[in-house]
Amino acid sequence: MRKEGSKIFDVVNYILLVFLAAITLYPFWDSLVVSVIPLNEYINSSIHWWPKQLQFDAYTYLLQMPLLWSSYGNAIFLTIVGTVINMIMTILTGYVLSKQHLRGRTIIMMLIVFTMMFNGGLIPNYIIIKNLGLLNTLWAIIVPSALNTFNLIVLMNFFLNVPQGLEESAKIDGCNDIGILLRVVIPLSMPAISTIALFYAVTRWNEYFSAVMYITDPHKWPLQVFLRAMLFENEAAAQSGGDSPYLLGQPIKMATIMISTVPVLMIYPFFQKHFVKGVSLGGVKE
Amino acid sequence: MKLRPVRSRQGTSLLKHMRANKYLYLMLIPGIAYYLIFHYLPMYGALIAFKDFSIPKGILGSPWAGFEHFRAIFAQEKFWQVFRNTVVISLYRLVFGFPAPILVAILLNELRKMVFKRTIQTIIYLPHFVSWVILGGILVNLLSLDYGVVNHILAWFGVEPIPFMSSPKTFRSVLVGSMIWKEFGWNTIIYLAALAGINPELYEAAMVDGANRWQRIVHITLPGIRSTIIVLLILRLGHMMEGGFEQVFVLLNPSVLSVADIIDTYVYKIGLEQGLFSIAAAVGLFKSVINLGLLVMANRLAKAFGERGLY
């Protein structure tokens, strides 16, 4: 009797989770299919299981747009330079704060954690960026988010778990703190470092609100702002007259989505296995 | 002097301590500078909520206005509308969105086939890594009035097509539903980490005692992640005044302003589009203070019930 109940639970559980996975994946699949089918097929089909005819007009149209290329370039710059800066800042600060004997550590930690609970708000931030002369530069996106407090704490906790003995013996061999960080701590923390680098890189790739706020020159737009213009430009028109204006561009819109999502989809599975480990190690200590 | 034995803190002078750790303090400089400039300076800048700020005069030079701006916004019908929208959307997200990852994490934890578990995890984490701009586009595609899949499926059941994105009746559900869809998978991670920390012997002992699946979940699994749930709930309450800025900013359109214009979009509009810096800063500060207050209160409450709390 008990065995049977357990079996039913298992079956229901499997079905439920497969269903959740399906409703997670389907929207992406639907978008992919819409991006490669001709317009008449889009109009006449209900659920887009499989493309009957393939047509890549939407992609060739997109690839001819200069703004796509410049915004793609800006997004790549943002992602690479931004992530490198993020990692340098996070590793340096996280390493120092993992030294529990250091005087002033407690108060600095408190001040850092406080920024997670309270912030000055949008407007003061905007005024500061403006006063720093960063408006309309990509630095306005990179610098204000040079460090993420959550990632910092996760990495700091990972560093706390690096065996103290290894650091001590490096010290005896004549390493200073910088040498220890570079030769001992970083090599031992690669799983956490690569996970956090992925978090940062994806955040950089997806960043759009700060770009909307700080960058008005379309040539400096990162990809997400270009996307926003492509996807939601006809919004007002669509509001008043059904969705015919959408219709014209629907395959193109979905193609834009695909072009900008593919890099994330490609690197993501390689990092995924570290996620739970990274977060669990980070959550243990504090 | 290379070897520094552990000494009592009182034993060394601060100067000696700093010299011995000079590289550590040096490495800390960029981080401290970052927090000062981009977190504490804006907190100081929030002072303009109490001033008649103008850009040429700067934060210090602008004349004081006291609580005038707060009085002005509290007298506005529009402010209370965005306040209400924020709280309602946030509450929906709390009630429906908070338990979802807990349930899914428990279900995942019950799986015994590791390959299957990992596959499901890989899939349900995915939407977290996609921006709201992209998901916004995908939503418009799925929920489109004439050609969207959702309305096609509803039609099989005889339901008239619903203009999800432009009807004030459905828009909040779209916001909350899509938020849950995007984040439920990702949010299981922290619970899965906590579940991995539960001692397996507890389950074995319970099985020997004849506890069934359900009893094990209720008496071992749930208590095992209780403190994680409480910490996340406290943090969540500290964000009660957030209606999901990036998401709403992308999806908001004129026909649903009355139900989905939230505090953040309102601040953006009056501050950056209309240039009313002081008033916008006042609204923003009001929001931050309520968030902080709720967080502190929730933490106290948790401690009163004997939990560890956040700090």
Coordinates of C-alpha atoms in Angstrom, one line a residue:
Chain A
M1 CA 0.0 0.0 0.0
R2 CA 2.7 2.4 1.0
K3 CA 4.9 1.3 -1.9
E4 CA 2.1 2.0 -4.3
G5 CA 1.5 5.5 -2.9
S6 CA 5.1 6.2 -3.4
K7 CA 5.0 5.1 -7.0
I8 CA 2.0 7.3 -7.7
F9 CA 3.9 10.2 -6.2
D10 CA 6.9 9.5 -8.4
V11 CA 4.8 9.3 -11.6
V12 CA 2.9 12.5 -10.7
N13 CA 6.2 14.2 -9.9
Y14 CA 7.8 13.3 -13.2
I15 CA 4.8 14.4 -15.1
L16 CA 4.7 17.7 -13.3
L17 CA 8.3 18.5 -13.7
V18 CA 8.3 17.6 -17.4
F19 CA 5.3 19.9 -17.8
L20 CA 7.2 22.7 -16.1
A21 CA 10.2 22.1 -18.4
A22 CA 7.9 22.1 -21.4
I23 CA 6.2 25.4 -20.6
T24 CA 9.6 26.9 -19.9
L25 CA 11.0 25.8 -23.3
Y26 CA 8.0 26.2 -25.5
P27 CA 8.0 30.0 -25.7
F28 CA 11.6 30.0 -27.0
W29 CA 10.8 27.2 -29.5
D30 CA 7.7 29.1 -30.7
S31 CA 9.9 32.2 -31.2
L32 CA 12.5 30.2 -33.2
V33 CA 9.8 28.7 -35.4
V34 CA 8.1 32.0 -36.1
S35 CA 11.5 33.5 -37.0
V36 CA 12.0 31.0 -39.8
I37 CA 8.6 30.6 -41.4
P38 CA 6.9 32.7 -44.1
L39 CA 4.3 35.2 -43.0
N40 CA 1.3 33.2 -44.4
E41 CA 2.3 30.1 -42.5
Y42 CA 2.5 32.3 -39.3
I43 CA -1.0 33.5 -39.9
N44 CA -2.5 30.2 -40.7
S45 CA -1.0 28.0 -38.1
S46 CA -2.0 28.0 -34.5
I47 CA 0.7 26.2 -32.5
H48 CA 4.1 26.4 -34.0
W49 CA 5.3 22.9 -33.5
W50 CA 7.5 22.6 -36.6
P51 CA 8.2 24.9 -39.6
K52 CA 6.6 23.5 -42.7
Q53 CA 8.5 25.9 -45.0
L54 CA 11.8 27.5 -44.1
Q55 CA 12.5 31.1 -45.0
F56 CA 15.4 33.2 -43.7
D57 CA 14.3 36.5 -45.0
A58 CA 13.9 37.9 -41.5
Y59 CA 17.6 37.1 -40.8
T60 CA 18.9 38.5 -44.1
Y61 CA 16.9 41.7 -43.5
L62 CA 18.3 42.1 -40.0
L63 CA 21.9 41.4 -40.9
Q64 CA 21.7 44.4 -43.3
M65 CA 20.9 46.8 -40.5
P66 CA 24.0 48.8 -39.5
L67 CA 22.5 49.4 -36.0
L68 CA 22.3 45.7 -35.4
W69 CA 26.1 45.4 -36.0
S70 CA 27.0 48.5 -33.9
S71 CA 24.8 47.5 -31.0
Y72 CA 26.1 43.9 -31.2
G73 CA 29.7 45.3 -31.1
N74 CA 28.8 47.6 -28.1
A75 CA 27.2 44.6 -26.3
I76 CA 30.4 42.5 -26.9
F77 CA 32.5 45.4 -25.6
L78 CA 30.3 45.8 -22.6
T79 CA 30.3 42.1 -21.8
I80 CA 34.1 41.6 -22.1
V81 CA 35.4 44.8 -20.6
G82 CA 32.6 45.0 -18.0
T83 CA 33.0 41.4 -16.9
V84 CA 36.8 41.8 -16.6
I85 CA 36.4 44.9 -14.4
N86 CA 33.7 43.1 -12.4
M87 CA 35.9 40.1 -11.7
I88 CA 39.0 42.2 -10.8
M89 CA 36.9 44.2 -8.3
T90 CA 35.0 41.2 -6.9
I91 CA 38.1 39.1 -6.5
L92 CA 40.2 41.8 -4.9
T93 CA 37.5 43.0 -2.5
G94 CA 36.2 39.4 -1.8
Y95 CA 39.7 38.2 -1.0
V96 CA 40.5 41.0 1.4
L97 CA 37.2 40.6 3.2
S98 CA 37.8 36.9 3.6
K99 CA 40.7 37.7 5.9
Q100 CA 38.9 37.6 9.2
H101 CA 41.9 38.9 11.2
L102 CA 41.9 42.2 9.3
R103 CA 41.0 45.2 11.4
G104 CA 38.0 47.2 10.1
R105 CA 36.6 44.1 8.3
T106 CA 33.4 43.9 10.4
I107 CA 32.5 47.6 9.9
I108 CA 33.2 47.5 6.2
M109 CA 31.1 44.3 5.8
M110 CA 28.3 46.0 7.6
L111 CA 28.5 49.1 5.4
I112 CA 28.5 46.8 2.3
V113 CA 25.6 44.7 3.4
F114 CA 23.6 47.8 4.2
T115 CA 23.8 48.9 0.5
M116 CA 21.7 45.8 -0.2
M117 CA 18.9 47.1 2.0
F118 CA 18.9 50.8 1.3
N119 CA 19.8 52.9 -1.7
G120 CA 19.7 56.5 -2.7
G121 CA 17.4 55.9 -5.6
L122 CA 17.4 56.5 -9.3
I123 CA 17.6 60.3 -9.4
P124 CA 20.8 60.8 -7.2
N125 CA 22.5 58.0 -9.2
Y126 CA 21.6 59.8 -12.4
I127 CA 22.9 63.1 -11.1
I128 CA 26.2 61.5 -10.1
I129 CA 26.7 59.9 -13.5
K130 CA 26.0 63.2 -15.1
N131 CA 28.4 65.1 -12.9
L132 CA 31.1 62.5 -13.6
G133 CA 30.7 63.3 -17.3
L134 CA 29.8 59.7 -18.2
L135 CA 26.5 60.4 -20.0
N136 CA 26.5 58.9 -23.5
T137 CA 29.5 56.7 -22.9
L138 CA 29.5 53.0 -22.3
W139 CA 31.3 53.6 -19.0
A140 CA 28.1 54.9 -17.6
I141 CA 26.8 51.4 -17.8
I142 CA 30.0 49.6 -16.7
V143 CA 31.3 51.7 -13.7
P144 CA 28.1 52.0 -11.5
S145 CA 27.7 48.3 -11.5
A146 CA 31.4 47.4 -11.2
L147 CA 30.7 45.3 -8.2
N148 CA 27.6 43.2 -7.3
T149 CA 27.3 42.8 -3.5
F150 CA 25.6 39.4 -3.8
N151 CA 28.4 38.0 -6.0
L152 CA 30.9 39.6 -3.7
I153 CA 29.5 37.8 -0.7
V154 CA 29.3 34.4 -2.5
L155 CA 32.9 34.7 -3.6
M156 CA 34.1 35.9 -0.2
N157 CA 32.5 32.9 1.4
F158 CA 34.2 30.6 -1.2
F159 CA 37.6 32.2 -0.3
L160 CA 36.9 31.6 3.4
N161 CA 36.9 27.9 2.6
V162 CA 40.3 27.8 1.0
P163 CA 42.5 25.8 3.4
Q164 CA 44.4 28.2 5.6
G165 CA 47.5 25.9 5.7
L166 CA 48.1 26.4 1.9
E167 CA 48.2 30.2 2.3
E168 CA 50.5 29.9 5.3
S169 CA 53.0 27.8 3.5
A170 CA 53.0 30.1 0.6
K171 CA 53.7 32.9 3.0
I172 CA 56.6 30.9 4.4
D173 CA 57.9 30.6 0.8
G174 CA 58.1 34.3 0.7
C175 CA 54.8 35.1 -1.1
N176 CA 53.1 38.4 -0.1
D177 CA 49.3 38.7 -0.1
I178 CA 49.1 39.5 -3.8
G179 CA 51.2 36.5 -4.6
I180 CA 49.0 34.3 -2.4
L181 CA 45.9 35.5 -4.1
L182 CA 47.3 35.0 -7.6
R183 CA 49.1 31.7 -7.1
V184 CA 47.0 29.9 -4.4
V185 CA 43.6 31.3 -3.9
I186 CA 42.5 32.0 -7.4
P187 CA 43.6 28.6 -8.9
L188 CA 41.8 26.9 -6.0
S189 CA 38.6 28.9 -6.5
M190 CA 38.1 28.4 -10.3
P191 CA 34.6 26.8 -10.0
A192 CA 33.3 29.7 -8.0
I193 CA 35.1 32.3 -10.1
S194 CA 33.8 30.9 -13.4
T195 CA 30.3 30.7 -12.1
I196 CA 30.4 34.3 -11.0
A197 CA 32.0 35.4 -14.2
L198 CA 29.1 33.9 -16.1
F199 CA 26.6 35.7 -13.8
Y200 CA 28.4 39.0 -14.6
A201 CA 28.7 38.3 -18.3
V202 CA 25.0 37.5 -18.7
T203 CA 24.0 40.5 -16.7
R204 CA 26.3 42.7 -18.9
W205 CA 24.9 41.1 -22.1
N206 CA 21.3 41.7 -20.8
E207 CA 21.8 45.2 -19.5
Y208 CA 19.4 47.6 -20.9
F209 CA 17.8 49.9 -18.3
S210 CA 21.0 51.8 -17.5
A211 CA 21.6 52.1 -21.2
V212 CA 18.1 53.6 -21.8
M213 CA 18.8 56.0 -19.0
Y214 CA 22.3 57.1 -19.7
I215 CA 22.7 56.7 -23.5
T216 CA 20.8 58.6 -26.0
D217 CA 23.1 58.3 -29.0
P218 CA 21.8 55.2 -31.0
H219 CA 25.3 54.4 -32.2
K220 CA 26.3 53.8 -28.6
W221 CA 23.3 51.6 -27.9
P222 CA 24.0 48.1 -26.6
L223 CA 22.1 45.3 -28.2
Q224 CA 19.2 45.3 -25.7
V225 CA 18.3 48.9 -26.4
F226 CA 18.3 48.1 -30.1
L227 CA 16.1 45.1 -29.4
R228 CA 13.7 47.3 -27.4
A229 CA 13.4 49.7 -30.3
M230 CA 12.8 46.8 -32.7
L231 CA 10.3 44.9 -30.5
F232 CA 8.2 47.7 -29.1
E233 CA 8.4 50.5 -31.6
N234 CA 5.0 49.8 -33.1
E235 CA 3.4 49.3 -29.7
A236 CA 1.3 52.4 -29.7
A237 CA 0.0 51.7 -33.2
A238 CA -0.8 48.2 -32.3
Q239 CA -2.7 49.4 -29.2
S240 CA -5.2 51.3 -31.3
G241 CA -5.6 48.9 -34.3
G242 CA -5.3 45.3 -33.3
D243 CA -2.1 43.6 -34.1
S244 CA -1.6 44.2 -37.8
P245 CA 1.5 46.4 -37.4
Y246 CA 3.0 43.7 -35.2
L247 CA 2.2 41.1 -37.9
L248 CA 4.4 42.7 -40.5
G249 CA 7.4 42.4 -38.4
Q250 CA 6.7 39.4 -36.3
P251 CA 9.2 37.0 -38.0
I252 CA 11.8 39.8 -37.9
K253 CA 11.1 40.5 -34.3
M254 CA 11.5 36.8 -33.4
A255 CA 14.7 36.7 -35.5
T256 CA 16.1 39.7 -33.5
I257 CA 15.3 37.7 -30.3
M258 CA 17.1 34.7 -31.6
I259 CA 20.2 36.5 -32.8
S260 CA 20.6 38.1 -29.4
T261 CA 19.8 35.1 -27.3
V262 CA 22.0 32.5 -29.1
P263 CA 25.3 33.6 -27.3
V264 CA 23.6 33.1 -23.9
L265 CA 22.1 29.8 -24.9
M266 CA 25.4 28.5 -26.2
I267 CA 27.6 29.2 -23.2
Y268 CA 25.0 28.6 -20.5
P269 CA 24.9 24.8 -20.3
F270 CA 28.7 24.6 -19.8
F271 CA 28.5 26.6 -16.6
Q272 CA 25.2 25.3 -15.3
K273 CA 26.7 22.4 -13.3
H274 CA 28.5 24.7 -11.0
F275 CA 25.5 26.8 -10.0
V276 CA 24.2 24.9 -7.0
K277 CA 27.7 24.2 -5.7
G278 CA 28.7 27.9 -6.0
V279 CA 25.6 29.1 -4.2
S280 CA 25.6 26.4 -1.5
L281 CA 29.2 27.2 -0.6
G282 CA 28.4 30.8 -0.6
G283 CA 25.4 30.3 1.7
V284 CA 27.2 28.3 4.4
K285 CA 29.1 30.8 6.3
E286 CA 27.1 33.9 6.6
Chain B
M1 CA 59.1 39.7 10.2
K2 CA 57.7 37.6 7.4
L3 CA 56.1 35.2 9.8
R4 CA 53.2 36.8 11.6
P5 CA 52.1 34.6 14.4
V6 CA 48.5 35.1 15.5
R7 CA 48.5 37.8 18.2
S8 CA 45.8 39.1 20.3
R9 CA 44.2 42.2 18.7
Q10 CA 45.0 44.4 21.6
G11 CA 48.7 43.3 21.3
T12 CA 49.5 45.1 18.1
S13 CA 49.2 48.8 17.4
L14 CA 46.9 49.7 14.5
L15 CA 49.8 51.2 12.6
K16 CA 51.8 47.9 12.8
H17 CA 48.7 45.9 11.8
M18 CA 48.2 48.1 8.8
R19 CA 51.9 47.9 7.8
A20 CA 51.9 44.1 8.1
N21 CA 48.8 43.9 5.9
K22 CA 49.6 46.8 3.6
Y23 CA 48.8 44.7 0.4
L24 CA 45.4 43.7 1.8
Y25 CA 44.5 47.3 2.5
L26 CA 45.8 48.4 -0.9
M27 CA 43.6 45.8 -2.6
L28 CA 40.6 47.0 -0.7
I29 CA 40.9 50.6 -2.1
P30 CA 39.0 50.0 -5.4
G31 CA 36.1 48.3 -3.6
I32 CA 35.8 51.0 -1.0
A33 CA 36.0 53.7 -3.6
Y34 CA 33.3 52.0 -5.5
Y35 CA 30.9 51.7 -2.6
L36 CA 31.5 55.3 -1.5
I37 CA 31.0 56.8 -5.0
F38 CA 28.1 54.6 -6.3
H39 CA 26.3 53.7 -3.1
Y40 CA 27.0 56.1 -0.3
L41 CA 27.3 59.2 -2.5
P42 CA 23.8 58.6 -3.9
M43 CA 22.5 58.2 -0.4
Y44 CA 23.9 61.6 0.4
G45 CA 22.5 62.8 -3.0
A46 CA 19.0 61.7 -1.8
L47 CA 19.2 64.9 0.3
I48 CA 17.8 66.7 -2.7
A49 CA 14.5 65.3 -1.7
F50 CA 14.6 68.0 1.0
K51 CA 15.9 70.7 -1.3
D52 CA 14.8 72.7 -4.3
F53 CA 17.5 71.1 -6.5
S54 CA 18.7 72.6 -9.7
I55 CA 21.7 71.3 -11.6
P56 CA 23.7 74.5 -11.8
K57 CA 23.5 75.0 -8.0
G58 CA 24.4 71.4 -7.2
I59 CA 23.4 69.4 -4.2
L60 CA 25.0 71.6 -1.6
G61 CA 24.1 74.9 -3.1
S62 CA 20.4 74.3 -3.7
P63 CA 18.1 75.9 -1.1
W64 CA 16.4 73.8 1.6
A65 CA 12.7 72.9 1.1
G66 CA 12.1 70.8 4.1
F67 CA 9.2 68.3 3.7
E68 CA 7.5 70.4 1.1
H69 CA 8.0 67.9 -1.7
F70 CA 6.7 65.1 0.4
R71 CA 3.6 67.1 1.2
A72 CA 3.2 67.8 -2.5
I73 CA 3.4 64.2 -3.5
F74 CA 1.2 62.9 -0.7
A75 CA -1.5 65.3 -1.9
Q76 CA -1.4 63.8 -5.4
E77 CA -4.0 61.3 -6.5
K78 CA -1.5 59.9 -9.1
F79 CA 1.1 59.1 -6.4
W80 CA -1.4 57.0 -4.4
Q81 CA -2.3 55.2 -7.6
V82 CA 1.2 54.2 -8.3
F83 CA 1.7 53.3 -4.6
R84 CA -1.4 51.1 -4.7
N85 CA -0.3 49.4 -8.0
T86 CA 3.2 48.7 -6.6
V87 CA 1.8 47.2 -3.4
V88 CA -0.8 45.1 -5.2
I89 CA 1.6 43.7 -7.8
S90 CA 4.2 43.1 -5.2
L91 CA 1.7 41.2 -3.0
Y92 CA 0.6 39.0 -5.9
R93 CA 4.2 38.2 -6.6
L94 CA 4.8 37.4 -2.9
V95 CA 1.7 35.2 -2.5
F96 CA 2.0 33.3 -5.8
G97 CA 5.7 33.6 -6.6
F98 CA 7.3 33.0 -3.2
P99 CA 6.0 29.4 -2.6
A100 CA 6.6 28.3 -6.2
P101 CA 10.3 27.7 -6.1
I102 CA 10.0 26.0 -2.7
L103 CA 7.5 23.5 -4.1
V104 CA 9.6 22.9 -7.2
A105 CA 12.8 22.4 -5.2
I106 CA 11.0 19.8 -3.0
L107 CA 9.8 18.0 -6.1
L108 CA 13.3 18.1 -7.6
N109 CA 14.7 16.8 -4.4
E110 CA 12.4 13.8 -4.5
L111 CA 13.8 12.7 -7.8
R112 CA 16.2 9.8 -7.8
K113 CA 17.3 9.8 -11.4
M114 CA 20.2 12.3 -11.4
V115 CA 20.3 12.7 -15.2
F116 CA 16.6 13.6 -15.3
K117 CA 17.0 16.0 -12.3
R118 CA 19.9 17.8 -13.9
T119 CA 18.1 18.1 -17.3
I120 CA 15.1 19.6 -15.7
Q121 CA 17.3 22.0 -13.7
T122 CA 19.2 23.1 -16.8
I123 CA 15.9 23.9 -18.5
I124 CA 14.1 25.7 -15.8
Y125 CA 17.1 27.9 -14.9
L126 CA 17.2 29.2 -18.5
P127 CA 14.7 32.0 -18.5
H128 CA 16.6 33.7 -15.6
F129 CA 19.4 34.4 -18.1
V130 CA 17.3 36.1 -20.7
S131 CA 16.6 39.8 -20.5
W132 CA 13.1 41.3 -20.0
V133 CA 13.4 43.0 -23.3
I134 CA 13.6 39.6 -25.0
L135 CA 11.0 38.0 -22.8
G136 CA 8.8 41.0 -23.4
G137 CA 9.0 40.3 -27.2
I138 CA 8.3 36.6 -26.6
L139 CA 5.3 37.4 -24.4
V140 CA 3.8 39.7 -27.1
N141 CA 4.3 36.9 -29.6
L142 CA 2.6 34.3 -27.3
L143 CA -0.2 36.5 -26.1
S144 CA -1.0 38.2 -29.4
L145 CA -4.7 38.7 -29.9
D146 CA -5.1 37.0 -33.2
Y147 CA -2.1 34.9 -33.7
G148 CA -0.8 34.1 -30.2
V149 CA -0.6 30.5 -29.1
V150 CA -2.4 31.2 -25.8
N151 CA -5.4 32.6 -27.5
H152 CA -5.4 29.7 -29.9
I153 CA -5.5 27.3 -27.1
L154 CA -8.2 29.3 -25.3
A155 CA -10.3 29.2 -28.5
W156 CA -10.3 25.3 -28.3
F157 CA -12.2 25.7 -25.1
G158 CA -14.5 28.3 -26.6
V159 CA -13.0 31.3 -24.8
E160 CA -13.1 34.6 -26.7
P161 CA -9.6 36.0 -27.6
I162 CA -8.3 38.1 -24.7
P163 CA -6.1 41.2 -25.3
F164 CA -3.7 40.2 -22.5
M165 CA -1.2 43.0 -23.0
S166 CA -3.6 45.9 -23.3
S167 CA -6.4 45.0 -21.0
P168 CA -6.3 46.5 -17.5
K169 CA -8.1 43.3 -16.3
T170 CA -5.4 40.9 -17.4
F171 CA -2.2 42.9 -17.4
R172 CA -1.3 42.4 -13.8
S173 CA -1.7 38.7 -14.2
V174 CA 0.6 38.8 -17.2
L175 CA 3.2 40.7 -15.1
V176 CA 3.0 38.3 -12.2
G177 CA 2.7 35.2 -14.3
S178 CA 5.6 36.0 -16.5
M179 CA 7.7 37.0 -13.5
I180 CA 7.1 33.6 -11.9
W181 CA 7.7 31.9 -15.2
K182 CA 11.1 33.6 -15.5
E183 CA 12.3 33.1 -11.9
F184 CA 10.8 30.1 -10.3
G185 CA 13.4 27.7 -11.6
W186 CA 16.4 29.9 -10.8
N187 CA 15.1 30.5 -7.3
T188 CA 15.0 26.8 -6.5
I189 CA 18.8 26.9 -6.4
I190 CA 19.1 28.3 -3.0
Y191 CA 16.6 25.8 -1.6
L192 CA 18.3 22.9 -3.4
A193 CA 21.5 24.0 -1.7
A194 CA 19.8 24.0 1.7
L195 CA 18.1 20.6 0.9
A196 CA 21.5 19.1 0.0
G197 CA 22.6 20.0 3.6
I198 CA 20.0 17.9 5.3
N199 CA 21.5 14.8 7.0
P200 CA 20.5 11.7 4.9
E201 CA 20.4 9.7 8.1
L202 CA 17.3 11.5 9.2
Y203 CA 15.5 10.1 6.1
E204 CA 16.8 6.7 6.8
A205 CA 15.7 6.8 10.4
A206 CA 12.3 8.0 9.3
M207 CA 12.0 5.2 6.8
V208 CA 12.9 2.6 9.5
D209 CA 10.1 4.2 11.6
G210 CA 7.7 3.7 8.7
A211 CA 7.2 7.3 7.7
N212 CA 5.8 7.6 4.2
R213 CA 6.9 10.0 1.4
W214 CA 4.5 12.8 2.5
Q215 CA 5.4 12.5 6.2
R216 CA 9.1 12.7 5.4
I217 CA 8.6 15.9 3.4
V218 CA 6.5 17.5 6.1
H219 CA 8.7 16.4 9.1
I220 CA 12.2 16.4 7.7
T221 CA 12.4 18.3 4.4
L222 CA 10.4 21.4 5.3
P223 CA 12.0 21.9 8.7
G224 CA 15.4 21.4 7.1
I225 CA 14.9 24.4 4.8
R226 CA 12.8 26.5 7.3
S227 CA 15.6 28.9 8.1
T228 CA 16.4 29.4 4.4
I229 CA 12.7 30.1 3.7
I230 CA 12.6 32.7 6.6
V231 CA 15.8 34.5 5.5
L232 CA 14.5 34.8 1.9
L233 CA 11.1 35.9 3.1
I234 CA 12.7 38.7 5.2
L235 CA 14.8 39.8 2.2
R236 CA 11.6 39.6 0.0
L237 CA 9.7 41.9 2.4
G238 CA 12.6 44.3 2.1
H239 CA 11.6 44.6 -1.5
M240 CA 7.9 45.0 -1.0
M241 CA 7.9 48.4 -2.7
E242 CA 9.4 47.0 -5.9
G243 CA 7.0 46.1 -8.6
G244 CA 9.7 44.7 -10.9
F245 CA 11.1 47.8 -12.6
E246 CA 12.8 46.4 -15.6
Q247 CA 9.9 44.2 -16.5
V248 CA 7.2 46.8 -16.1
F249 CA 9.4 49.4 -17.9
V250 CA 9.4 47.1 -20.9
L251 CA 5.8 45.9 -20.9
L252 CA 4.0 49.1 -19.8
N253 CA 1.8 50.7 -22.4
P254 CA -0.7 53.5 -22.3
S255 CA -3.8 51.4 -22.0
V256 CA -2.7 49.7 -18.8
L257 CA -1.1 52.7 -17.0
S258 CA -3.9 52.8 -14.5
V259 CA -3.2 49.3 -13.1
A260 CA 0.6 48.9 -13.8
D261 CA 2.3 52.3 -13.4
I262 CA 4.5 51.6 -10.4
I263 CA 6.6 53.8 -8.1
D264 CA 9.8 53.2 -10.2
T265 CA 8.3 54.0 -13.5
Y266 CA 6.7 57.0 -11.9
V267 CA 10.0 58.2 -10.6
Y268 CA 11.6 57.7 -14.0
K269 CA 8.8 59.7 -15.6
I270 CA 8.7 62.7 -13.4
G271 CA 12.5 62.8 -12.7
L272 CA 14.1 62.0 -16.0
E273 CA 11.4 62.9 -18.5
Q274 CA 10.0 65.9 -16.8
G275 CA 13.1 67.0 -14.9
L276 CA 11.5 67.3 -11.5
F277 CA 14.6 65.9 -9.8
S278 CA 13.7 66.8 -6.2
I279 CA 10.1 65.5 -6.3
A280 CA 11.3 62.3 -8.0
A281 CA 14.0 61.9 -5.5
A282 CA 11.5 62.3 -2.7
V283 CA 9.3 59.5 -4.1
G284 CA 12.4 57.3 -4.5
L285 CA 13.5 58.0 -0.9
F286 CA 10.0 57.3 0.4
K287 CA 10.2 53.9 -1.3
S288 CA 13.6 53.1 0.0
V289 CA 12.7 54.0 3.6
I290 CA 9.5 51.8 3.5
N291 CA 11.6 48.9 2.1
L292 CA 14.2 49.3 4.9
G293 CA 11.5 49.6 7.6
L294 CA 9.7 46.5 6.4
L295 CA 13.0 44.5 6.3
V296 CA 13.9 45.6 9.9
M297 CA 10.4 44.8 11.1
A298 CA 10.4 41.4 9.5
N299 CA 13.8 40.6 10.9
R300 CA 12.6 41.6 14.4
L301 CA 9.5 39.5 14.1
A302 CA 11.5 36.5 12.9
K303 CA 13.8 36.9 15.9
A304 CA 10.9 37.2 18.3
F305 CA 9.8 33.7 17.0
G306 CA 13.2 32.4 17.8
E307 CA 14.6 32.3 14.3
R308 CA 18.1 33.4 13.4
G309 CA 17.0 36.2 11.2
L310 CA 19.2 38.1 8.8
Y311 CA 21.5 39.9 11.2

